Amino acid sequence: MLYGDPPHREEPNVKYMLLFMSPTTTDGEIVDGCTFEDWIRYDREMKDAGIWVSGHPLQDLTTCTTVQVGASGERTITDGPFAETREVLGGYDIIDVPNLDVALDWAARGPGARGGGSVQVRPIAEIEVEV
């Protein structure tokens, strides 16, 4: 260590949520071109690297129910997603990595990033709440 250099500190890892967005046709069918085996291989790579925390695929879009609460407290329940979009959230993984660059690298490796899909990378807010 040189004079004046700060002591080396290990920075804590950051947890990121990878949200896998799949493109759809106008009929709502997913057209990402990924196979089940692609996802199994990707999950195995993350687990082998020791960064995987949790994750789940989501059931078909037709099983979605959206709830909205108006200003006066009335609930509106709609079958399917509320927003009309050409992408659907297909699932997520939470990873624990040193920084955003590493999270972006893992997101780019995901099958959902290919074939017109995208992966949103969001840091998890670690908030402690007293109960």
PDB file of C-alpha atoms in Angstrom:
ATOM      1  CA  MET A   1       0.000   0.000   0.000  1.00  0.00           C
ATOM      2  CA  LEU A   2       1.327   3.400  -0.956  1.00  0.00           C
ATOM      3  CA  TYR A   3       1.275   6.250   1.496  1.00  0.00           C
ATOM      4  CA  GLY A   4      -2.096   7.977   1.274  1.00  0.00           C
ATOM      5  CA  ASP A   5      -3.902   5.068  -0.428  1.00  0.00           C
ATOM      6  CA  PRO A   6      -7.104   4.133   1.359  1.00  0.00           C
ATOM      7  CA  PRO A   7      -7.174   0.626   2.805  1.00  0.00           C
ATOM      8  CA  HIS A   8      -8.764  -1.943   0.485  1.00  0.00           C
ATOM      9  CA  ARG A   9     -12.369  -2.605   1.364  1.00  0.00           C
ATOM     10  CA  GLU A  10     -14.559  -5.267  -0.135  1.00  0.00           C
ATOM     11  CA  GLU A  11     -17.620  -3.593  -1.550  1.00  0.00           C
ATOM     12  CA  PRO A  12     -20.793  -5.514  -0.778  1.00  0.00           C
ATOM     13  CA  ASN A  13     -22.562  -7.174  -3.661  1.00  0.00           C
ATOM     14  CA  VAL A  14     -25.756  -5.671  -4.971  1.00  0.00           C
ATOM     15  CA  LYS A  15     -28.909  -7.611  -5.682  1.00  0.00           C
ATOM     16  CA  TYR A  16     -30.474  -6.944  -9.082  1.00  0.00           C
ATOM     17  CA  MET A  17     -33.775  -8.132 -10.478  1.00  0.00           C
ATOM     18  CA  LEU A  18     -33.654  -9.182 -14.107  1.00  0.00           C
ATOM     19  CA  LEU A  19     -37.129  -8.803 -15.642  1.00  0.00           C
ATOM     20  CA  PHE A  20     -37.467 -10.816 -18.831  1.00  0.00           C
ATOM     21  CA  MET A  21     -39.751  -9.100 -21.336  1.00  0.00           C
ATOM     22  CA  SER A  22     -40.893 -11.177 -24.304  1.00  0.00           C
ATOM     23  CA  PRO A  23     -42.236  -9.744 -27.558  1.00  0.00           C
ATOM     24  CA  THR A  24     -45.723 -10.816 -28.618  1.00  0.00           C
ATOM     25  CA  THR A  25     -47.799 -10.909 -31.769  1.00  0.00           C
ATOM     26  CA  THR A  26     -50.939  -8.784 -32.062  1.00  0.00           C
ATOM     27  CA  ASP A  27     -52.798 -11.881 -30.806  1.00  0.00           C
ATOM     28  CA  GLY A  28     -50.699 -11.931 -27.619  1.00  0.00           C
ATOM     29  CA  GLU A  29     -48.611 -14.991 -28.512  1.00  0.00           C
ATOM     30  CA  ILE A  30     -44.975 -14.889 -27.351  1.00  0.00           C
ATOM     31  CA  VAL A  31     -42.477 -14.903 -30.228  1.00  0.00           C
ATOM     32  CA  ASP A  32     -39.104 -14.833 -28.453  1.00  0.00           C
ATOM     33  CA  GLY A  33     -37.689 -18.018 -30.007  1.00  0.00           C
ATOM     34  CA  CYS A  34     -36.314 -19.299 -26.674  1.00  0.00           C
ATOM     35  CA  THR A  35     -36.577 -22.931 -25.761  1.00  0.00           C
ATOM     36  CA  PHE A  36     -37.174 -24.402 -22.341  1.00  0.00           C
ATOM     37  CA  GLU A  37     -33.668 -25.893 -22.566  1.00  0.00           C
ATOM     38  CA  ASP A  38     -32.194 -22.395 -23.149  1.00  0.00           C
ATOM     39  CA  TRP A  39     -33.694 -21.235 -19.859  1.00  0.00           C
ATOM     40  CA  ILE A  40     -32.565 -24.355 -17.961  1.00  0.00           C
ATOM     41  CA  ARG A  41     -28.996 -23.830 -19.218  1.00  0.00           C
ATOM     42  CA  TYR A  42     -29.048 -20.122 -18.280  1.00  0.00           C
ATOM     43  CA  ASP A  43     -30.361 -20.838 -14.768  1.00  0.00           C
ATOM     44  CA  ARG A  44     -27.703 -23.531 -14.284  1.00  0.00           C
ATOM     45  CA  GLU A  45     -24.935 -21.111 -15.347  1.00  0.00           C
ATOM     46  CA  MET A  46     -26.104 -18.526 -12.791  1.00  0.00           C
ATOM     47  CA  LYS A  47     -26.333 -21.130 -10.032  1.00  0.00           C
ATOM     48  CA  ASP A  48     -22.894 -22.519 -10.914  1.00  0.00           C
ATOM     49  CA  ALA A  49     -21.474 -18.964 -10.764  1.00  0.00           C
ATOM     50  CA  GLY A  50     -22.963 -18.545  -7.275  1.00  0.00           C
ATOM     51  CA  ILE A  51     -24.919 -15.393  -8.130  1.00  0.00           C
ATOM     52  CA  TRP A  52     -28.483 -16.746  -8.353  1.00  0.00           C
ATOM     53  CA  VAL A  53     -30.699 -15.747  -5.418  1.00  0.00           C
ATOM     54  CA  SER A  54     -34.187 -16.598  -6.682  1.00  0.00           C
ATOM     55  CA  GLY A  55     -36.396 -16.470  -9.720  1.00  0.00           C
ATOM     56  CA  HIS A  56     -39.552 -17.788 -11.278  1.00  0.00           C
ATOM     57  CA  PRO A  57     -41.177 -17.990 -14.669  1.00  0.00           C
ATOM     58  CA  LEU A  58     -44.696 -16.611 -14.786  1.00  0.00           C
ATOM     59  CA  GLN A  59     -47.735 -18.475 -16.015  1.00  0.00           C
ATOM     60  CA  ASP A  60     -49.321 -17.611 -19.335  1.00  0.00           C
ATOM     61  CA  LEU A  61     -50.537 -14.049 -19.861  1.00  0.00           C
ATOM     62  CA  THR A  62     -54.144 -15.285 -19.941  1.00  0.00           C
ATOM     63  CA  THR A  63     -53.890 -16.028 -16.197  1.00  0.00           C
ATOM     64  CA  CYS A  64     -53.127 -12.368 -15.360  1.00  0.00           C
ATOM     65  CA  THR A  65     -55.585 -10.242 -13.416  1.00  0.00           C
ATOM     66  CA  THR A  66     -55.042  -6.506 -12.964  1.00  0.00           C
ATOM     67  CA  VAL A  67     -56.388  -4.506 -10.012  1.00  0.00           C
ATOM     68  CA  GLN A  68     -56.696  -0.724  -9.977  1.00  0.00           C
ATOM     69  CA  VAL A  69     -58.052   1.429  -7.150  1.00  0.00           C
ATOM     70  CA  GLY A  70     -59.601   4.774  -8.042  1.00  0.00           C
ATOM     71  CA  ALA A  71     -59.327   7.990  -6.045  1.00  0.00           C
ATOM     72  CA  SER A  72     -62.582   7.235  -4.204  1.00  0.00           C
ATOM     73  CA  GLY A  73     -61.425   3.716  -3.311  1.00  0.00           C
ATOM     74  CA  GLU A  74     -63.418   1.749  -5.890  1.00  0.00           C
ATOM     75  CA  ARG A  75     -61.671  -1.315  -7.295  1.00  0.00           C
ATOM     76  CA  THR A  76     -61.569  -2.169 -10.977  1.00  0.00           C
ATOM     77  CA  ILE A  77     -60.539  -5.725 -11.802  1.00  0.00           C
ATOM     78  CA  THR A  78     -59.572  -6.596 -15.365  1.00  0.00           C
ATOM     79  CA  ASP A  79     -58.623  -9.937 -16.897  1.00  0.00           C
ATOM     80  CA  GLY A  80     -55.173  -9.727 -18.425  1.00  0.00           C
ATOM     81  CA  PRO A  81     -52.596  -6.954 -18.212  1.00  0.00           C
ATOM     82  CA  PHE A  82     -53.935  -3.405 -18.027  1.00  0.00           C
ATOM     83  CA  ALA A  83     -51.436  -1.837 -20.419  1.00  0.00           C
ATOM     84  CA  GLU A  84     -51.795  -2.642 -24.069  1.00  0.00           C
ATOM     85  CA  THR A  85     -48.291  -3.572 -25.051  1.00  0.00           C
ATOM     86  CA  ARG A  86     -46.391  -5.802 -27.409  1.00  0.00           C
ATOM     87  CA  GLU A  87     -44.244  -7.150 -24.587  1.00  0.00           C
ATOM     88  CA  VAL A  88     -45.146  -9.352 -21.652  1.00  0.00           C
ATOM     89  CA  LEU A  89     -43.260 -10.011 -18.445  1.00  0.00           C
ATOM     90  CA  GLY A  90     -42.332 -13.676 -18.694  1.00  0.00           C
ATOM     91  CA  GLY A  91     -40.419 -14.090 -15.447  1.00  0.00           C
ATOM     92  CA  TYR A  92     -37.629 -12.785 -13.308  1.00  0.00           C
ATOM     93  CA  ASP A  93     -34.386 -13.719 -11.607  1.00  0.00           C
ATOM     94  CA  ILE A  94     -32.707 -12.040  -8.672  1.00  0.00           C
ATOM     95  CA  ILE A  95     -28.930 -12.141  -8.752  1.00  0.00           C
ATOM     96  CA  ASP A  96     -26.304 -11.004  -6.248  1.00  0.00           C
ATOM     97  CA  VAL A  97     -23.320  -9.511  -8.088  1.00  0.00           C
ATOM     98  CA  PRO A  98     -20.578  -6.938  -7.437  1.00  0.00           C
ATOM     99  CA  ASN A  99     -21.931  -4.159  -9.679  1.00  0.00           C
ATOM    100  CA  LEU A 100     -24.212  -3.086 -12.512  1.00  0.00           C
ATOM    101  CA  ASP A 101     -21.711  -4.058 -15.216  1.00  0.00           C
ATOM    102  CA  VAL A 102     -21.759  -7.671 -14.047  1.00  0.00           C
ATOM    103  CA  ALA A 103     -25.566  -7.613 -13.838  1.00  0.00           C
ATOM    104  CA  LEU A 104     -25.760  -6.281 -17.403  1.00  0.00           C
ATOM    105  CA  ASP A 105     -23.430  -9.023 -18.596  1.00  0.00           C
ATOM    106  CA  TRP A 106     -25.675 -11.695 -17.069  1.00  0.00           C
ATOM    107  CA  ALA A 107     -28.774 -10.011 -18.499  1.00  0.00           C
ATOM    108  CA  ALA A 108     -27.232 -10.054 -21.983  1.00  0.00           C
ATOM    109  CA  ARG A 109     -26.517 -13.791 -21.648  1.00  0.00           C
ATOM    110  CA  GLY A 110     -30.183 -14.544 -20.962  1.00  0.00           C
ATOM    111  CA  PRO A 111     -32.261 -16.209 -23.648  1.00  0.00           C
ATOM    112  CA  GLY A 112     -34.898 -13.499 -23.167  1.00  0.00           C
ATOM    113  CA  ALA A 113     -32.505 -10.826 -24.455  1.00  0.00           C
ATOM    114  CA  ARG A 114     -32.499 -12.445 -27.912  1.00  0.00           C
ATOM    115  CA  GLY A 115     -35.139 -12.581 -30.633  1.00  0.00           C
ATOM    116  CA  GLY A 116     -36.657  -9.164 -29.982  1.00  0.00           C
ATOM    117  CA  GLY A 117     -36.985  -9.626 -26.234  1.00  0.00           C
ATOM    118  CA  SER A 118     -35.419  -7.451 -23.581  1.00  0.00           C
ATOM    119  CA  VAL A 119     -34.239  -7.684 -20.001  1.00  0.00           C
ATOM    120  CA  GLN A 120     -34.862  -4.876 -17.551  1.00  0.00           C
ATOM    121  CA  VAL A 121     -32.136  -4.698 -14.883  1.00  0.00           C
ATOM    122  CA  ARG A 122     -33.253  -3.110 -11.624  1.00  0.00           C
ATOM    123  CA  PRO A 123     -31.330  -2.850  -8.345  1.00  0.00           C
ATOM    124  CA  ILE A 124     -33.243  -4.144  -5.359  1.00  0.00           C
ATOM    125  CA  ALA A 125     -33.864  -1.522  -2.673  1.00  0.00           C
ATOM    126  CA  GLU A 126     -32.616  -3.017   0.573  1.00  0.00           C
ATOM    127  CA  ILE A 127     -34.861  -1.230   3.048  1.00  0.00           C
ATOM    128  CA  GLU A 128     -35.094  -2.316   6.658  1.00  0.00           C
ATOM    129  CA  VAL A 129     -38.517  -1.810   8.162  1.00  0.00           C
ATOM    130  CA  GLU A 130     -39.158  -2.190  11.862  1.00  0.00           C
ATOM    131  CA  VAL A 131     -42.188  -4.283  12.595  1.00  0.00           C
TER     132      VAL A 131
END
